PDB file of C-alpha atoms in Angstrom:
ATOM      1  CA  MET A   1     108.764  92.779  34.952  1.00  0.00           C
ATOM      2  CA  ALA A   2     108.959  93.935  38.581  1.00  0.00           C
ATOM      3  CA  ARG A   3     112.140  93.877  40.656  1.00  0.00           C
ATOM      4  CA  ILE A   4     111.319  92.323  44.013  1.00  0.00           C
ATOM      5  CA  PHE A   5     113.248  91.632  47.185  1.00  0.00           C
ATOM      6  CA  ILE A   6     112.412  88.748  49.495  1.00  0.00           C
ATOM      7  CA  GLY A   7     113.570  88.212  53.067  1.00  0.00           C
ATOM      8  CA  VAL A   8     114.363  84.536  53.634  1.00  0.00           C
ATOM      9  CA  GLY A   9     114.765  82.855  56.998  1.00  0.00           C
ATOM     10  CA  SER A  10     114.823  79.460  58.669  1.00  0.00           C
ATOM     11  CA  ASN A  11     115.634  78.094  62.106  1.00  0.00           C
ATOM     12  CA  SER A  12     114.377  74.548  61.652  1.00  0.00           C
ATOM     13  CA  ASP A  13     116.645  72.201  59.678  1.00  0.00           C
ATOM     14  CA  ARG A  14     118.102  75.428  58.299  1.00  0.00           C
ATOM     15  CA  GLU A  15     120.515  74.200  55.629  1.00  0.00           C
ATOM     16  CA  LYS A  16     117.983  71.830  54.080  1.00  0.00           C
ATOM     17  CA  HIS A  17     115.210  74.421  53.935  1.00  0.00           C
ATOM     18  CA  ILE A  18     117.479  77.251  52.754  1.00  0.00           C
ATOM     19  CA  ARG A  19     118.845  75.162  49.886  1.00  0.00           C
ATOM     20  CA  SER A  20     115.423  73.884  48.874  1.00  0.00           C
ATOM     21  CA  GLY A  21     113.862  77.335  49.277  1.00  0.00           C
ATOM     22  CA  VAL A  22     116.433  78.971  47.004  1.00  0.00           C
ATOM     23  CA  ARG A  23     115.815  76.286  44.375  1.00  0.00           C
ATOM     24  CA  ALA A  24     112.065  76.958  44.579  1.00  0.00           C
ATOM     25  CA  LEU A  25     112.614  80.715  44.281  1.00  0.00           C
ATOM     26  CA  GLY A  26     114.843  80.092  41.254  1.00  0.00           C
ATOM     27  CA  GLU A  27     112.028  78.126  39.615  1.00  0.00           C
ATOM     28  CA  ALA A  28     109.411  80.784  40.420  1.00  0.00           C
ATOM     29  CA  PHE A  29     111.343  83.961  39.616  1.00  0.00           C
ATOM     30  CA  HIS A  30     114.171  85.203  37.368  1.00  0.00           C
ATOM     31  CA  ASN A  31     117.668  86.659  37.770  1.00  0.00           C
ATOM     32  CA  LEU A  32     118.165  85.794  41.435  1.00  0.00           C
ATOM     33  CA  ARG A  33     120.719  87.804  43.341  1.00  0.00           C
ATOM     34  CA  ILE A  34     121.452  86.409  46.778  1.00  0.00           C
ATOM     35  CA  SER A  35     123.031  88.178  49.731  1.00  0.00           C
ATOM     36  CA  THR A  36     125.334  86.683  52.303  1.00  0.00           C
ATOM     37  CA  ILE A  37     123.526  84.414  54.751  1.00  0.00           C
ATOM     38  CA  TYR A  38     123.641  85.638  58.336  1.00  0.00           C
ATOM     39  CA  GLU A  39     123.046  83.715  61.533  1.00  0.00           C
ATOM     40  CA  ASN A  40     121.258  85.557  64.305  1.00  0.00           C
ATOM     41  CA  GLU A  41     119.386  84.816  67.479  1.00  0.00           C
ATOM     42  CA  ALA A  42     115.630  84.316  67.372  1.00  0.00           C
ATOM     43  CA  VAL A  43     113.735  87.592  67.826  1.00  0.00           C
ATOM     44  CA  GLY A  44     110.590  87.784  69.952  1.00  0.00           C
ATOM     45  CA  PHE A  45     110.821  84.259  71.376  1.00  0.00           C
ATOM     46  CA  SER A  46     113.315  81.717  72.725  1.00  0.00           C
ATOM     47  CA  GLY A  47     114.329  79.353  69.958  1.00  0.00           C
ATOM     48  CA  ASP A  48     117.125  78.094  67.765  1.00  0.00           C
ATOM     49  CA  ASN A  49     119.182  80.635  65.845  1.00  0.00           C
ATOM     50  CA  PHE A  50     117.977  81.677  62.405  1.00  0.00           C
ATOM     51  CA  TYR A  51     119.714  81.842  59.061  1.00  0.00           C
ATOM     52  CA  ASN A  52     118.519  84.998  57.279  1.00  0.00           C
ATOM     53  CA  PHE A  53     119.327  86.611  53.940  1.00  0.00           C
ATOM     54  CA  VAL A  54     117.723  88.562  51.105  1.00  0.00           C
ATOM     55  CA  VAL A  55     117.036  87.522  47.520  1.00  0.00           C
ATOM     56  CA  GLY A  56     116.516  90.082  44.778  1.00  0.00           C
ATOM     57  CA  CYS A  57     114.836  88.842  41.607  1.00  0.00           C
ATOM     58  CA  ASP A  58     112.539  89.699  38.723  1.00  0.00           C
ATOM     59  CA  ALA A  59     108.879  88.713  38.751  1.00  0.00           C
ATOM     60  CA  GLY A  60     106.401  88.847  35.895  1.00  0.00           C
ATOM     61  CA  LEU A  61     103.531  88.625  38.381  1.00  0.00           C
ATOM     62  CA  GLU A  62     101.270  91.126  40.105  1.00  0.00           C
ATOM     63  CA  VAL A  63     102.094  91.763  43.759  1.00  0.00           C
ATOM     64  CA  GLU A  64      99.245  89.578  45.070  1.00  0.00           C
ATOM     65  CA  GLU A  65     100.422  86.702  42.867  1.00  0.00           C
ATOM     66  CA  VAL A  66     103.969  87.077  44.201  1.00  0.00           C
ATOM     67  CA  VAL A  67     102.704  86.864  47.794  1.00  0.00           C
ATOM     68  CA  SER A  68     100.593  83.825  46.889  1.00  0.00           C
ATOM     69  CA  ARG A  69     103.594  82.118  45.270  1.00  0.00           C
ATOM     70  CA  LEU A  70     105.751  82.819  48.344  1.00  0.00           C
ATOM     71  CA  HIS A  71     103.072  81.363  50.624  1.00  0.00           C
ATOM     72  CA  ARG A  72     102.838  78.263  48.440  1.00  0.00           C
ATOM     73  CA  ILE A  73     106.624  77.760  48.656  1.00  0.00           C
ATOM     74  CA  GLU A  74     106.473  78.180  52.453  1.00  0.00           C
ATOM     75  CA  ASP A  75     103.618  75.670  52.649  1.00  0.00           C
ATOM     76  CA  GLU A  76     105.590  73.170  50.540  1.00  0.00           C
ATOM     77  CA  HIS A  77     108.335  73.467  53.163  1.00  0.00           C
ATOM     78  CA  GLY A  78     106.032  72.658  56.065  1.00  0.00           C
ATOM     79  CA  ARG A  79     105.146  76.172  57.211  1.00  0.00           C
ATOM     80  CA  ASP A  80     102.680  75.997  60.112  1.00  0.00           C
ATOM     81  CA  ARG A  81     100.523  79.132  59.926  1.00  0.00           C
ATOM     82  CA  SER A  82      98.756  78.304  63.201  1.00  0.00           C
ATOM     83  CA  GLN A  83     101.889  79.301  65.139  1.00  0.00           C
ATOM     84  CA  PRO A  84     102.376  82.796  66.631  1.00  0.00           C
ATOM     85  CA  ARG A  85     104.084  85.471  64.504  1.00  0.00           C
ATOM     86  CA  PHE A  86     107.309  85.063  66.457  1.00  0.00           C
ATOM     87  CA  SER A  87     108.002  81.328  66.383  1.00  0.00           C
ATOM     88  CA  SER A  88     110.227  78.738  64.752  1.00  0.00           C
ATOM     89  CA  ARG A  89     110.071  78.471  60.960  1.00  0.00           C
ATOM     90  CA  THR A  90     111.025  75.821  58.451  1.00  0.00           C
ATOM     91  CA  LEU A  91     111.036  78.537  55.777  1.00  0.00           C
ATOM     92  CA  ASP A  92     109.923  82.140  56.062  1.00  0.00           C
ATOM     93  CA  LEU A  93     109.595  84.196  52.860  1.00  0.00           C
ATOM     94  CA  ASP A  94     108.670  87.853  53.302  1.00  0.00           C
ATOM     95  CA  LEU A  95     108.095  90.181  50.365  1.00  0.00           C
ATOM     96  CA  LEU A  96     110.123  93.242  51.334  1.00  0.00           C
ATOM     97  CA  LEU A  97     109.840  95.332  48.175  1.00  0.00           C
ATOM     98  CA  TYR A  98     107.978  95.227  44.880  1.00  0.00           C
ATOM     99  CA  ASP A  99     109.554  97.926  42.731  1.00  0.00           C
ATOM    100  CA  ASP A 100     108.692 101.248  44.435  1.00  0.00           C
ATOM    101  CA  LEU A 101     105.193 100.161  45.414  1.00  0.00           C
ATOM    102  CA  VAL A 102     103.819 101.515  48.695  1.00  0.00           C
ATOM    103  CA  ILE A 103     100.877  99.499  50.052  1.00  0.00           C
ATOM    104  CA  ASP A 104      99.216  99.137  53.447  1.00  0.00           C
ATOM    105  CA  THR A 105      96.180  96.870  53.194  1.00  0.00           C
ATOM    106  CA  GLY A 106      96.302  95.457  56.700  1.00  0.00           C
ATOM    107  CA  SER A 107      97.611  92.098  55.498  1.00  0.00           C
ATOM    108  CA  LEU A 108     100.218  93.469  53.082  1.00  0.00           C
ATOM    109  CA  HIS A 109     102.678  96.236  53.917  1.00  0.00           C
ATOM    110  CA  LEU A 110     105.165  97.421  51.288  1.00  0.00           C
ATOM    111  CA  PRO A 111     107.838  98.374  51.829  1.00  0.00           C
ATOM    112  CA  ARG A 112     107.865  95.852  54.666  1.00  0.00           C
ATOM    113  CA  PRO A 113     108.452  97.632  58.016  1.00  0.00           C
ATOM    114  CA  ASP A 114     111.011  94.935  58.987  1.00  0.00           C
ATOM    115  CA  ILE A 115     113.496  96.703  56.695  1.00  0.00           C
ATOM    116  CA  ASN A 116     113.870  99.517  59.212  1.00  0.00           C
ATOM    117  CA  GLU A 117     113.577  97.319  62.312  1.00  0.00           C
ATOM    118  CA  TYR A 118     115.865  94.314  61.935  1.00  0.00           C
ATOM    119  CA  ALA A 119     119.555  94.072  61.086  1.00  0.00           C
ATOM    120  CA  TYR A 120     118.994  90.637  59.529  1.00  0.00           C
ATOM    121  CA  VAL A 121     116.761  92.300  56.899  1.00  0.00           C
ATOM    122  CA  LEU A 122     118.455  95.653  56.300  1.00  0.00           C
ATOM    123  CA  CYS A 123     122.076  94.455  56.231  1.00  0.00           C
ATOM    124  CA  PRO A 124     121.623  91.874  53.440  1.00  0.00           C
ATOM    125  CA  LEU A 125     119.319  94.232  51.531  1.00  0.00           C
ATOM    126  CA  ALA A 126     121.954  96.972  51.705  1.00  0.00           C
ATOM    127  CA  GLU A 127     124.534  94.431  50.535  1.00  0.00           C
ATOM    128  CA  ILE A 128     122.744  93.515  47.294  1.00  0.00           C
ATOM    129  CA  ALA A 129     120.967  96.829  46.618  1.00  0.00           C
ATOM    130  CA  PRO A 130     123.075  99.545  48.278  1.00  0.00           C
ATOM    131  CA  GLU A 131     122.084 102.367  45.902  1.00  0.00           C
ATOM    132  CA  LEU A 132     118.391 101.462  45.691  1.00  0.00           C
ATOM    133  CA  ARG A 133     116.200 103.962  47.519  1.00  0.00           C
ATOM    134  CA  HIS A 134     113.568 103.165  50.105  1.00  0.00           C
ATOM    135  CA  PRO A 135     110.210 104.101  48.512  1.00  0.00           C
ATOM    136  CA  VAL A 136     109.130 106.204  51.505  1.00  0.00           C
ATOM    137  CA  SER A 137     112.256 107.753  53.067  1.00  0.00           C
ATOM    138  CA  ARG A 138     114.065 107.949  49.693  1.00  0.00           C
ATOM    139  CA  LYS A 139     117.316 107.122  51.497  1.00  0.00           C
ATOM    140  CA  THR A 140     119.546 104.476  49.951  1.00  0.00           C
ATOM    141  CA  TYR A 141     119.734 101.150  51.734  1.00  0.00           C
ATOM    142  CA  ALA A 142     123.468 101.737  52.228  1.00  0.00           C
ATOM    143  CA  THR A 143     122.645 104.974  54.061  1.00  0.00           C
ATOM    144  CA  LEU A 144     119.900 103.341  56.107  1.00  0.00           C
ATOM    145  CA  TRP A 145     122.332 100.574  57.114  1.00  0.00           C
ATOM    146  CA  SER A 146     125.061 103.071  58.048  1.00  0.00           C
ATOM    147  CA  GLU A 147     122.559 104.892  60.295  1.00  0.00           C
ATOM    148  CA  PHE A 148     121.052 101.725  61.793  1.00  0.00           C
ATOM    149  CA  ASP A 149     121.342 101.093  65.547  1.00  0.00           C
ATOM    150  CA  ARG A 150     122.810  97.580  65.625  1.00  0.00           C
ATOM    151  CA  ALA A 151     122.824  97.240  69.415  1.00  0.00           C
ATOM    152  CA  GLY A 152     121.646  93.787  70.416  1.00  0.00           C
ATOM    153  CA  GLN A 153     121.285  92.595  66.812  1.00  0.00           C
ATOM    154  CA  ASP A 154     124.404  90.553  66.184  1.00  0.00           C
ATOM    155  CA  LEU A 155     124.838  88.999  62.738  1.00  0.00           C
ATOM    156  CA  ARG A 156     127.366  86.315  61.900  1.00  0.00           C
ATOM    157  CA  PRO A 157     128.066  85.512  58.217  1.00  0.00           C
ATOM    158  CA  VAL A 158     127.562  81.866  57.272  1.00  0.00           C
ATOM    159  CA  GLU A 159     129.128  80.047  54.323  1.00  0.00           C
ATOM    160  CA  LEU A 160     126.612  77.800  52.631  1.00  0.00           C
ATOM    161  CA  ASN A 161     126.526  76.645  49.020  1.00  0.00           C
ATOM    162  CA  VAL A 162     123.315  75.768  47.235  1.00  0.00           C
ATOM    163  CA  GLU A 163     122.983  73.391  44.309  1.00  0.00           C
ATOM    164  CA  LEU A 164     121.937  76.076  41.828  1.00  0.00           C
ATOM    165  CA  GLY A 165     125.592  76.950  41.437  1.00  0.00           C
ATOM    166  CA  ILE A 166     125.065  80.129  43.429  1.00  0.00           C
ATOM    167  CA  LYS A 167     127.252  80.636  46.466  1.00  0.00           C
ATOM    168  CA  ILE A 168     125.320  82.078  49.335  1.00  0.00           C
TER     169      ILE A 168
END
């Protein structure tokens, strides 16, 4: 069983898609651990603010199957793949980590580079896995977060409960 971490985001009917997305992740994977949800401005385009957080969970699937399952969940939530990379999302599920696997196939990058680039990815990851080490730098996520340049990347915690009995 692999330990995986998934970046979750939405800026379109956010509460509905976050709640439904967490339920779908709970059905697909095991032992979900959910970070605080953070609100932040859209990055790379003008749009509504996003809700972003990280889910850690166990998966009994190969990495390609995990990515396929995440895409299926996004599609079930109305994901429009014809849109540019930086655009509004009903539900965005990004595989950040799959155990300590390091992959760069062109379409799949693990660990996902967003970890080192965006506060809305690194902060919640450091919250739920502070002592876990980045597979390349070998620094803990707590250390990476303490060293991160947060200028221009404001995060605001959001209180939102989901129906799985998990407070996020």
